[in-house]
JSON list of C-alpha atoms in Angstrom, two decimals:
[
{"chain": "N", "resi": 1, "resn": "UNK", "atom": "CA", "xyz": [176.24, 30.14, 61.58]},
{"chain": "N", "resi": 2, "resn": "UNK", "atom": "CA", "xyz": [174.98, 32.40, 64.25]},
{"chain": "N", "resi": 3, "resn": "UNK", "atom": "CA", "xyz": [177.58, 34.59, 65.91]},
{"chain": "N", "resi": 4, "resn": "UNK", "atom": "CA", "xyz": [178.01, 34.60, 69.90]},
{"chain": "N", "resi": 5, "resn": "UNK", "atom": "CA", "xyz": [177.11, 38.26, 69.78]},
{"chain": "N", "resi": 6, "resn": "UNK", "atom": "CA", "xyz": [173.83, 37.77, 67.99]},
{"chain": "N", "resi": 7, "resn": "UNK", "atom": "CA", "xyz": [172.82, 34.72, 70.28]},
{"chain": "N", "resi": 8, "resn": "UNK", "atom": "CA", "xyz": [173.72, 36.97, 73.32]},
{"chain": "N", "resi": 9, "resn": "UNK", "atom": "CA", "xyz": [171.72, 40.17, 71.77]},
{"chain": "N", "resi": 10, "resn": "UNK", "atom": "CA", "xyz": [168.81, 37.62, 71.22]},
{"chain": "N", "resi": 11, "resn": "UNK", "atom": "CA", "xyz": [168.89, 36.21, 74.84]},
{"chain": "N", "resi": 12, "resn": "UNK", "atom": "CA", "xyz": [169.04, 39.80, 76.38]},
{"chain": "N", "resi": 13, "resn": "UNK", "atom": "CA", "xyz": [166.09, 41.24, 74.60]},
{"chain": "N", "resi": 14, "resn": "UNK", "atom": "CA", "xyz": [164.29, 37.75, 74.82]},
{"chain": "N", "resi": 15, "resn": "UNK", "atom": "CA", "xyz": [164.54, 38.02, 78.71]},
{"chain": "N", "resi": 16, "resn": "UNK", "atom": "CA", "xyz": [163.92, 41.77, 79.28]},
{"chain": "N", "resi": 17, "resn": "UNK", "atom": "CA", "xyz": [159.89, 41.73, 78.84]},
{"chain": "N", "resi": 18, "resn": "UNK", "atom": "CA", "xyz": [159.50, 38.69, 80.80]},
{"chain": "N", "resi": 19, "resn": "UNK", "atom": "CA", "xyz": [161.82, 39.97, 83.60]},
{"chain": "N", "resi": 20, "resn": "UNK", "atom": "CA", "xyz": [159.73, 43.48, 83.52]},
{"chain": "N", "resi": 21, "resn": "UNK", "atom": "CA", "xyz": [156.31, 41.47, 83.80]},
{"chain": "N", "resi": 22, "resn": "UNK", "atom": "CA", "xyz": [157.42, 39.34, 86.56]},
{"chain": "N", "resi": 23, "resn": "UNK", "atom": "CA", "xyz": [159.08, 42.18, 88.60]},
{"chain": "N", "resi": 24, "resn": "UNK", "atom": "CA", "xyz": [155.93, 44.15, 88.07]},
{"chain": "N", "resi": 25, "resn": "UNK", "atom": "CA", "xyz": [153.76, 41.26, 89.18]},
{"chain": "N", "resi": 26, "resn": "UNK", "atom": "CA", "xyz": [155.76, 41.04, 92.53]},
{"chain": "N", "resi": 27, "resn": "UNK", "atom": "CA", "xyz": [155.99, 44.52, 93.14]},
{"chain": "N", "resi": 28, "resn": "UNK", "atom": "CA", "xyz": [152.24, 44.92, 92.72]},
{"chain": "N", "resi": 29, "resn": "UNK", "atom": "CA", "xyz": [151.96, 41.98, 95.39]},
{"chain": "N", "resi": 30, "resn": "UNK", "atom": "CA", "xyz": [154.49, 43.67, 97.69]},
{"chain": "N", "resi": 31, "resn": "UNK", "atom": "CA", "xyz": [152.29, 47.03, 97.54]},
{"chain": "N", "resi": 32, "resn": "UNK", "atom": "CA", "xyz": [148.78, 45.32, 97.77]},
{"chain": "N", "resi": 33, "resn": "UNK", "atom": "CA", "xyz": [148.80, 45.89, 101.61]},
{"chain": "N", "resi": 34, "resn": "UNK", "atom": "CA", "xyz": [149.16, 49.78, 100.95]},
{"chain": "N", "resi": 35, "resn": "UNK", "atom": "CA", "xyz": [146.44, 49.59, 98.32]},
{"chain": "N", "resi": 36, "resn": "UNK", "atom": "CA", "xyz": [148.69, 50.76, 95.63]},
{"chain": "N", "resi": 37, "resn": "UNK", "atom": "CA", "xyz": [150.19, 49.26, 92.28]},
{"chain": "N", "resi": 38, "resn": "UNK", "atom": "CA", "xyz": [153.55, 49.41, 90.96]},
{"chain": "N", "resi": 39, "resn": "UNK", "atom": "CA", "xyz": [152.48, 52.31, 88.61]},
{"chain": "N", "resi": 40, "resn": "UNK", "atom": "CA", "xyz": [150.69, 54.09, 91.56]},
{"chain": "N", "resi": 41, "resn": "UNK", "atom": "CA", "xyz": [153.67, 53.95, 93.76]},
{"chain": "N", "resi": 42, "resn": "UNK", "atom": "CA", "xyz": [156.08, 54.97, 91.24]},
{"chain": "N", "resi": 43, "resn": "UNK", "atom": "CA", "xyz": [154.10, 58.37, 90.74]},
{"chain": "N", "resi": 44, "resn": "UNK", "atom": "CA", "xyz": [153.66, 58.82, 94.47]},
{"chain": "N", "resi": 45, "resn": "UNK", "atom": "CA", "xyz": [157.20, 58.17, 94.98]},
{"chain": "N", "resi": 46, "resn": "UNK", "atom": "CA", "xyz": [158.18, 60.73, 92.33]},
{"chain": "N", "resi": 47, "resn": "UNK", "atom": "CA", "xyz": [155.63, 63.25, 93.23]},
{"chain": "N", "resi": 48, "resn": "UNK", "atom": "CA", "xyz": [157.26, 63.07, 96.94]},
{"chain": "N", "resi": 49, "resn": "UNK", "atom": "CA", "xyz": [160.66, 63.68, 95.72]},
{"chain": "N", "resi": 50, "resn": "UNK", "atom": "CA", "xyz": [159.95, 66.37, 93.11]},
{"chain": "N", "resi": 51, "resn": "UNK", "atom": "CA", "xyz": [158.17, 68.16, 95.94]},
{"chain": "N", "resi": 52, "resn": "UNK", "atom": "CA", "xyz": [154.91, 69.93, 96.43]},
{"chain": "N", "resi": 53, "resn": "UNK", "atom": "CA", "xyz": [153.30, 72.03, 93.72]},
{"chain": "N", "resi": 54, "resn": "UNK", "atom": "CA", "xyz": [154.37, 69.87, 90.87]},
{"chain": "N", "resi": 55, "resn": "UNK", "atom": "CA", "xyz": [152.77, 70.39, 87.18]},
{"chain": "N", "resi": 56, "resn": "UNK", "atom": "CA", "xyz": [151.76, 67.22, 85.33]},
{"chain": "N", "resi": 57, "resn": "UNK", "atom": "CA", "xyz": [154.32, 67.83, 82.67]},
{"chain": "N", "resi": 58, "resn": "UNK", "atom": "CA", "xyz": [157.01, 67.60, 84.88]},
{"chain": "N", "resi": 59, "resn": "UNK", "atom": "CA", "xyz": [155.75, 64.64, 86.82]},
{"chain": "N", "resi": 60, "resn": "UNK", "atom": "CA", "xyz": [155.15, 62.76, 83.22]},
{"chain": "N", "resi": 61, "resn": "UNK", "atom": "CA", "xyz": [158.77, 63.77, 82.45]},
{"chain": "N", "resi": 62, "resn": "UNK", "atom": "CA", "xyz": [160.18, 62.40, 85.75]},
{"chain": "N", "resi": 63, "resn": "UNK", "atom": "CA", "xyz": [158.09, 59.25, 85.66]},
{"chain": "N", "resi": 64, "resn": "UNK", "atom": "CA", "xyz": [158.39, 58.65, 81.84]},
{"chain": "N", "resi": 65, "resn": "UNK", "atom": "CA", "xyz": [154.71, 58.19, 81.73]},
{"chain": "N", "resi": 66, "resn": "UNK", "atom": "CA", "xyz": [152.59, 59.33, 78.84]},
{"chain": "N", "resi": 67, "resn": "UNK", "atom": "CA", "xyz": [150.36, 62.25, 80.06]},
{"chain": "N", "resi": 68, "resn": "UNK", "atom": "CA", "xyz": [147.13, 60.43, 79.16]},
{"chain": "N", "resi": 69, "resn": "UNK", "atom": "CA", "xyz": [148.22, 57.35, 81.12]},
{"chain": "N", "resi": 70, "resn": "UNK", "atom": "CA", "xyz": [149.57, 59.54, 84.00]},
{"chain": "N", "resi": 71, "resn": "UNK", "atom": "CA", "xyz": [146.27, 60.98, 84.25]},
{"chain": "N", "resi": 72, "resn": "UNK", "atom": "CA", "xyz": [144.33, 58.03, 84.57]},
{"chain": "N", "resi": 73, "resn": "UNK", "atom": "CA", "xyz": [146.75, 56.84, 87.53]},
{"chain": "N", "resi": 74, "resn": "UNK", "atom": "CA", "xyz": [146.42, 60.43, 89.25]},
{"chain": "N", "resi": 75, "resn": "UNK", "atom": "CA", "xyz": [142.65, 60.14, 89.00]},
{"chain": "N", "resi": 76, "resn": "UNK", "atom": "CA", "xyz": [142.74, 56.82, 90.88]},
{"chain": "N", "resi": 77, "resn": "UNK", "atom": "CA", "xyz": [144.96, 58.68, 93.46]},
{"chain": "N", "resi": 78, "resn": "UNK", "atom": "CA", "xyz": [143.13, 61.72, 93.97]},
{"chain": "N", "resi": 79, "resn": "UNK", "atom": "CA", "xyz": [140.09, 59.40, 94.37]},
{"chain": "N", "resi": 80, "resn": "UNK", "atom": "CA", "xyz": [142.19, 57.51, 97.15]},
{"chain": "N", "resi": 81, "resn": "UNK", "atom": "CA", "xyz": [142.75, 61.04, 98.71]},
{"chain": "N", "resi": 82, "resn": "UNK", "atom": "CA", "xyz": [146.64, 60.38, 98.17]},
{"chain": "N", "resi": 83, "resn": "UNK", "atom": "CA", "xyz": [147.12, 63.27, 96.07]},
{"chain": "N", "resi": 84, "resn": "UNK", "atom": "CA", "xyz": [145.41, 66.94, 95.22]},
{"chain": "N", "resi": 85, "resn": "UNK", "atom": "CA", "xyz": [145.04, 68.91, 92.38]},
{"chain": "N", "resi": 86, "resn": "UNK", "atom": "CA", "xyz": [144.86, 72.56, 92.57]},
{"chain": "N", "resi": 87, "resn": "UNK", "atom": "CA", "xyz": [144.60, 75.11, 89.60]},
{"chain": "N", "resi": 88, "resn": "UNK", "atom": "CA", "xyz": [147.78, 76.72, 88.70]},
{"chain": "N", "resi": 89, "resn": "UNK", "atom": "CA", "xyz": [147.91, 80.44, 89.35]},
{"chain": "N", "resi": 90, "resn": "UNK", "atom": "CA", "xyz": [150.10, 81.15, 86.27]},
{"chain": "N", "resi": 91, "resn": "UNK", "atom": "CA", "xyz": [148.38, 78.90, 83.57]},
{"chain": "N", "resi": 92, "resn": "UNK", "atom": "CA", "xyz": [144.60, 78.14, 83.95]},
{"chain": "N", "resi": 93, "resn": "UNK", "atom": "CA", "xyz": [144.98, 75.25, 81.78]},
{"chain": "N", "resi": 94, "resn": "UNK", "atom": "CA", "xyz": [147.21, 73.61, 83.97]},
{"chain": "N", "resi": 95, "resn": "UNK", "atom": "CA", "xyz": [146.77, 71.77, 87.50]},
{"chain": "N", "resi": 96, "resn": "UNK", "atom": "CA", "xyz": [149.51, 71.51, 90.58]},
{"chain": "N", "resi": 97, "resn": "UNK", "atom": "CA", "xyz": [150.00, 68.33, 92.06]},
{"chain": "N", "resi": 98, "resn": "UNK", "atom": "CA", "xyz": [150.89, 67.40, 95.87]},
{"chain": "N", "resi": 99, "resn": "UNK", "atom": "CA", "xyz": [150.77, 64.34, 98.04]},
{"chain": "N", "resi": 100, "resn": "UNK", "atom": "CA", "xyz": [148.21, 64.72, 100.74]},
{"chain": "N", "resi": 101, "resn": "UNK", "atom": "CA", "xyz": [149.21, 64.39, 104.57]},
{"chain": "N", "resi": 102, "resn": "UNK", "atom": "CA", "xyz": [147.31, 60.71, 104.24]},
{"chain": "N", "resi": 103, "resn": "UNK", "atom": "CA", "xyz": [149.84, 59.75, 101.46]},
{"chain": "N", "resi": 104, "resn": "UNK", "atom": "CA", "xyz": [153.25, 60.55, 103.19]},
{"chain": "N", "resi": 105, "resn": "UNK", "atom": "CA", "xyz": [153.22, 57.27, 105.28]},
{"chain": "N", "resi": 106, "resn": "UNK", "atom": "CA", "xyz": [151.73, 55.25, 102.58]},
{"chain": "N", "resi": 107, "resn": "UNK", "atom": "CA", "xyz": [154.72, 56.18, 100.51]},
{"chain": "N", "resi": 108, "resn": "UNK", "atom": "CA", "xyz": [157.22, 55.59, 103.18]},
{"chain": "N", "resi": 109, "resn": "UNK", "atom": "CA", "xyz": [155.77, 52.11, 103.73]},
{"chain": "N", "resi": 110, "resn": "UNK", "atom": "CA", "xyz": [155.74, 51.38, 99.92]},
{"chain": "N", "resi": 111, "resn": "UNK", "atom": "CA", "xyz": [159.49, 52.27, 99.66]},
{"chain": "N", "resi": 112, "resn": "UNK", "atom": "CA", "xyz": [160.20, 50.15, 102.47]},
{"chain": "N", "resi": 113, "resn": "UNK", "atom": "CA", "xyz": [157.98, 47.27, 100.80]},
{"chain": "N", "resi": 114, "resn": "UNK", "atom": "CA", "xyz": [159.83, 48.01, 97.61]},
{"chain": "N", "resi": 115, "resn": "UNK", "atom": "CA", "xyz": [163.16, 47.86, 99.23]},
{"chain": "N", "resi": 116, "resn": "UNK", "atom": "CA", "xyz": [162.34, 44.36, 100.65]},
{"chain": "N", "resi": 117, "resn": "UNK", "atom": "CA", "xyz": [161.32, 43.15, 97.40]},
{"chain": "N", "resi": 118, "resn": "UNK", "atom": "CA", "xyz": [164.88, 44.27, 95.69]},
{"chain": "N", "resi": 119, "resn": "UNK", "atom": "CA", "xyz": [166.75, 42.73, 98.68]},
{"chain": "N", "resi": 120, "resn": "UNK", "atom": "CA", "xyz": [164.90, 39.42, 98.09]},
{"chain": "N", "resi": 121, "resn": "UNK", "atom": "CA", "xyz": [165.66, 39.39, 94.39]},
{"chain": "N", "resi": 122, "resn": "UNK", "atom": "CA", "xyz": [168.97, 40.88, 94.32]},
{"chain": "N", "resi": 123, "resn": "UNK", "atom": "CA", "xyz": [170.29, 40.11, 97.78]},
{"chain": "N", "resi": 124, "resn": "UNK", "atom": "CA", "xyz": [172.39, 37.14, 96.56]},
{"chain": "N", "resi": 125, "resn": "UNK", "atom": "CA", "xyz": [174.34, 39.31, 93.86]},
{"chain": "N", "resi": 126, "resn": "UNK", "atom": "CA", "xyz": [177.70, 40.84, 94.85]},
{"chain": "N", "resi": 127, "resn": "UNK", "atom": "CA", "xyz": [177.99, 44.75, 94.76]},
{"chain": "N", "resi": 128, "resn": "UNK", "atom": "CA", "xyz": [180.35, 44.60, 91.76]},
{"chain": "N", "resi": 129, "resn": "UNK", "atom": "CA", "xyz": [177.77, 42.42, 89.68]},
{"chain": "N", "resi": 130, "resn": "UNK", "atom": "CA", "xyz": [174.97, 44.82, 90.85]},
{"chain": "N", "resi": 131, "resn": "UNK", "atom": "CA", "xyz": [177.18, 47.67, 89.71]},
{"chain": "N", "resi": 132, "resn": "UNK", "atom": "CA", "xyz": [177.96, 46.22, 86.42]},
{"chain": "N", "resi": 133, "resn": "UNK", "atom": "CA", "xyz": [174.29, 45.23, 85.78]},
{"chain": "N", "resi": 134, "resn": "UNK", "atom": "CA", "xyz": [173.01, 48.91, 86.70]},
{"chain": "N", "resi": 135, "resn": "UNK", "atom": "CA", "xyz": [175.66, 50.29, 84.18]},
{"chain": "N", "resi": 136, "resn": "UNK", "atom": "CA", "xyz": [174.79, 47.93, 81.27]},
{"chain": "N", "resi": 137, "resn": "UNK", "atom": "CA", "xyz": [170.89, 48.77, 81.98]},
{"chain": "N", "resi": 138, "resn": "UNK", "atom": "CA", "xyz": [171.75, 52.36, 81.85]},
{"chain": "N", "resi": 139, "resn": "UNK", "atom": "CA", "xyz": [173.57, 52.19, 78.60]},
{"chain": "N", "resi": 140, "resn": "UNK", "atom": "CA", "xyz": [170.74, 50.19, 77.00]},
{"chain": "N", "resi": 141, "resn": "UNK", "atom": "CA", "xyz": [168.30, 52.59, 78.24]},
{"chain": "N", "resi": 142, "resn": "UNK", "atom": "CA", "xyz": [170.15, 55.31, 76.60]},
{"chain": "N", "resi": 143, "resn": "UNK", "atom": "CA", "xyz": [170.46, 53.25, 73.46]},
{"chain": "N", "resi": 144, "resn": "UNK", "atom": "CA", "xyz": [166.94, 52.39, 73.42]},
{"chain": "N", "resi": 145, "resn": "UNK", "atom": "CA", "xyz": [165.82, 56.20, 73.89]},
{"chain": "N", "resi": 146, "resn": "UNK", "atom": "CA", "xyz": [168.06, 57.44, 71.24]},
{"chain": "N", "resi": 147, "resn": "UNK", "atom": "CA", "xyz": [166.73, 54.68, 68.77]},
{"chain": "N", "resi": 148, "resn": "UNK", "atom": "CA", "xyz": [163.20, 55.53, 69.90]},
{"chain": "N", "resi": 149, "resn": "UNK", "atom": "CA", "xyz": [163.74, 59.29, 69.02]},
{"chain": "N", "resi": 150, "resn": "UNK", "atom": "CA", "xyz": [165.03, 58.54, 65.57]}
]
């Protein structure tokens, strides 16, 4: 006989990936008007929050995106004129990253679009449910990170 705990664990694990895929699809659709994807908006938002003159390694850590994947996203953003890469004065191998003036209003609009998406999906949940869900997801993220480090 399967225990209720085992059933719940399987239900949670079985829903995470499909939910992430649906959320990303909806985010991509919400950001289409800004010419962004969920991934590029994630990078731009973090770059804006960290501030100008950011090293790739710091941005990779903040976004939790592997450096090779992040470089590909940054290539797109540089090509779109939304990010600049400049040589690092202290490390010739490294580049510094910054949002362009053109990017700032796009980042603000993308944040509004994503906030509207969150309200659309989560608007029917009360504050306590949202807080509990956020806490559970934080614990799951920590447990997954710890398992990944082993």
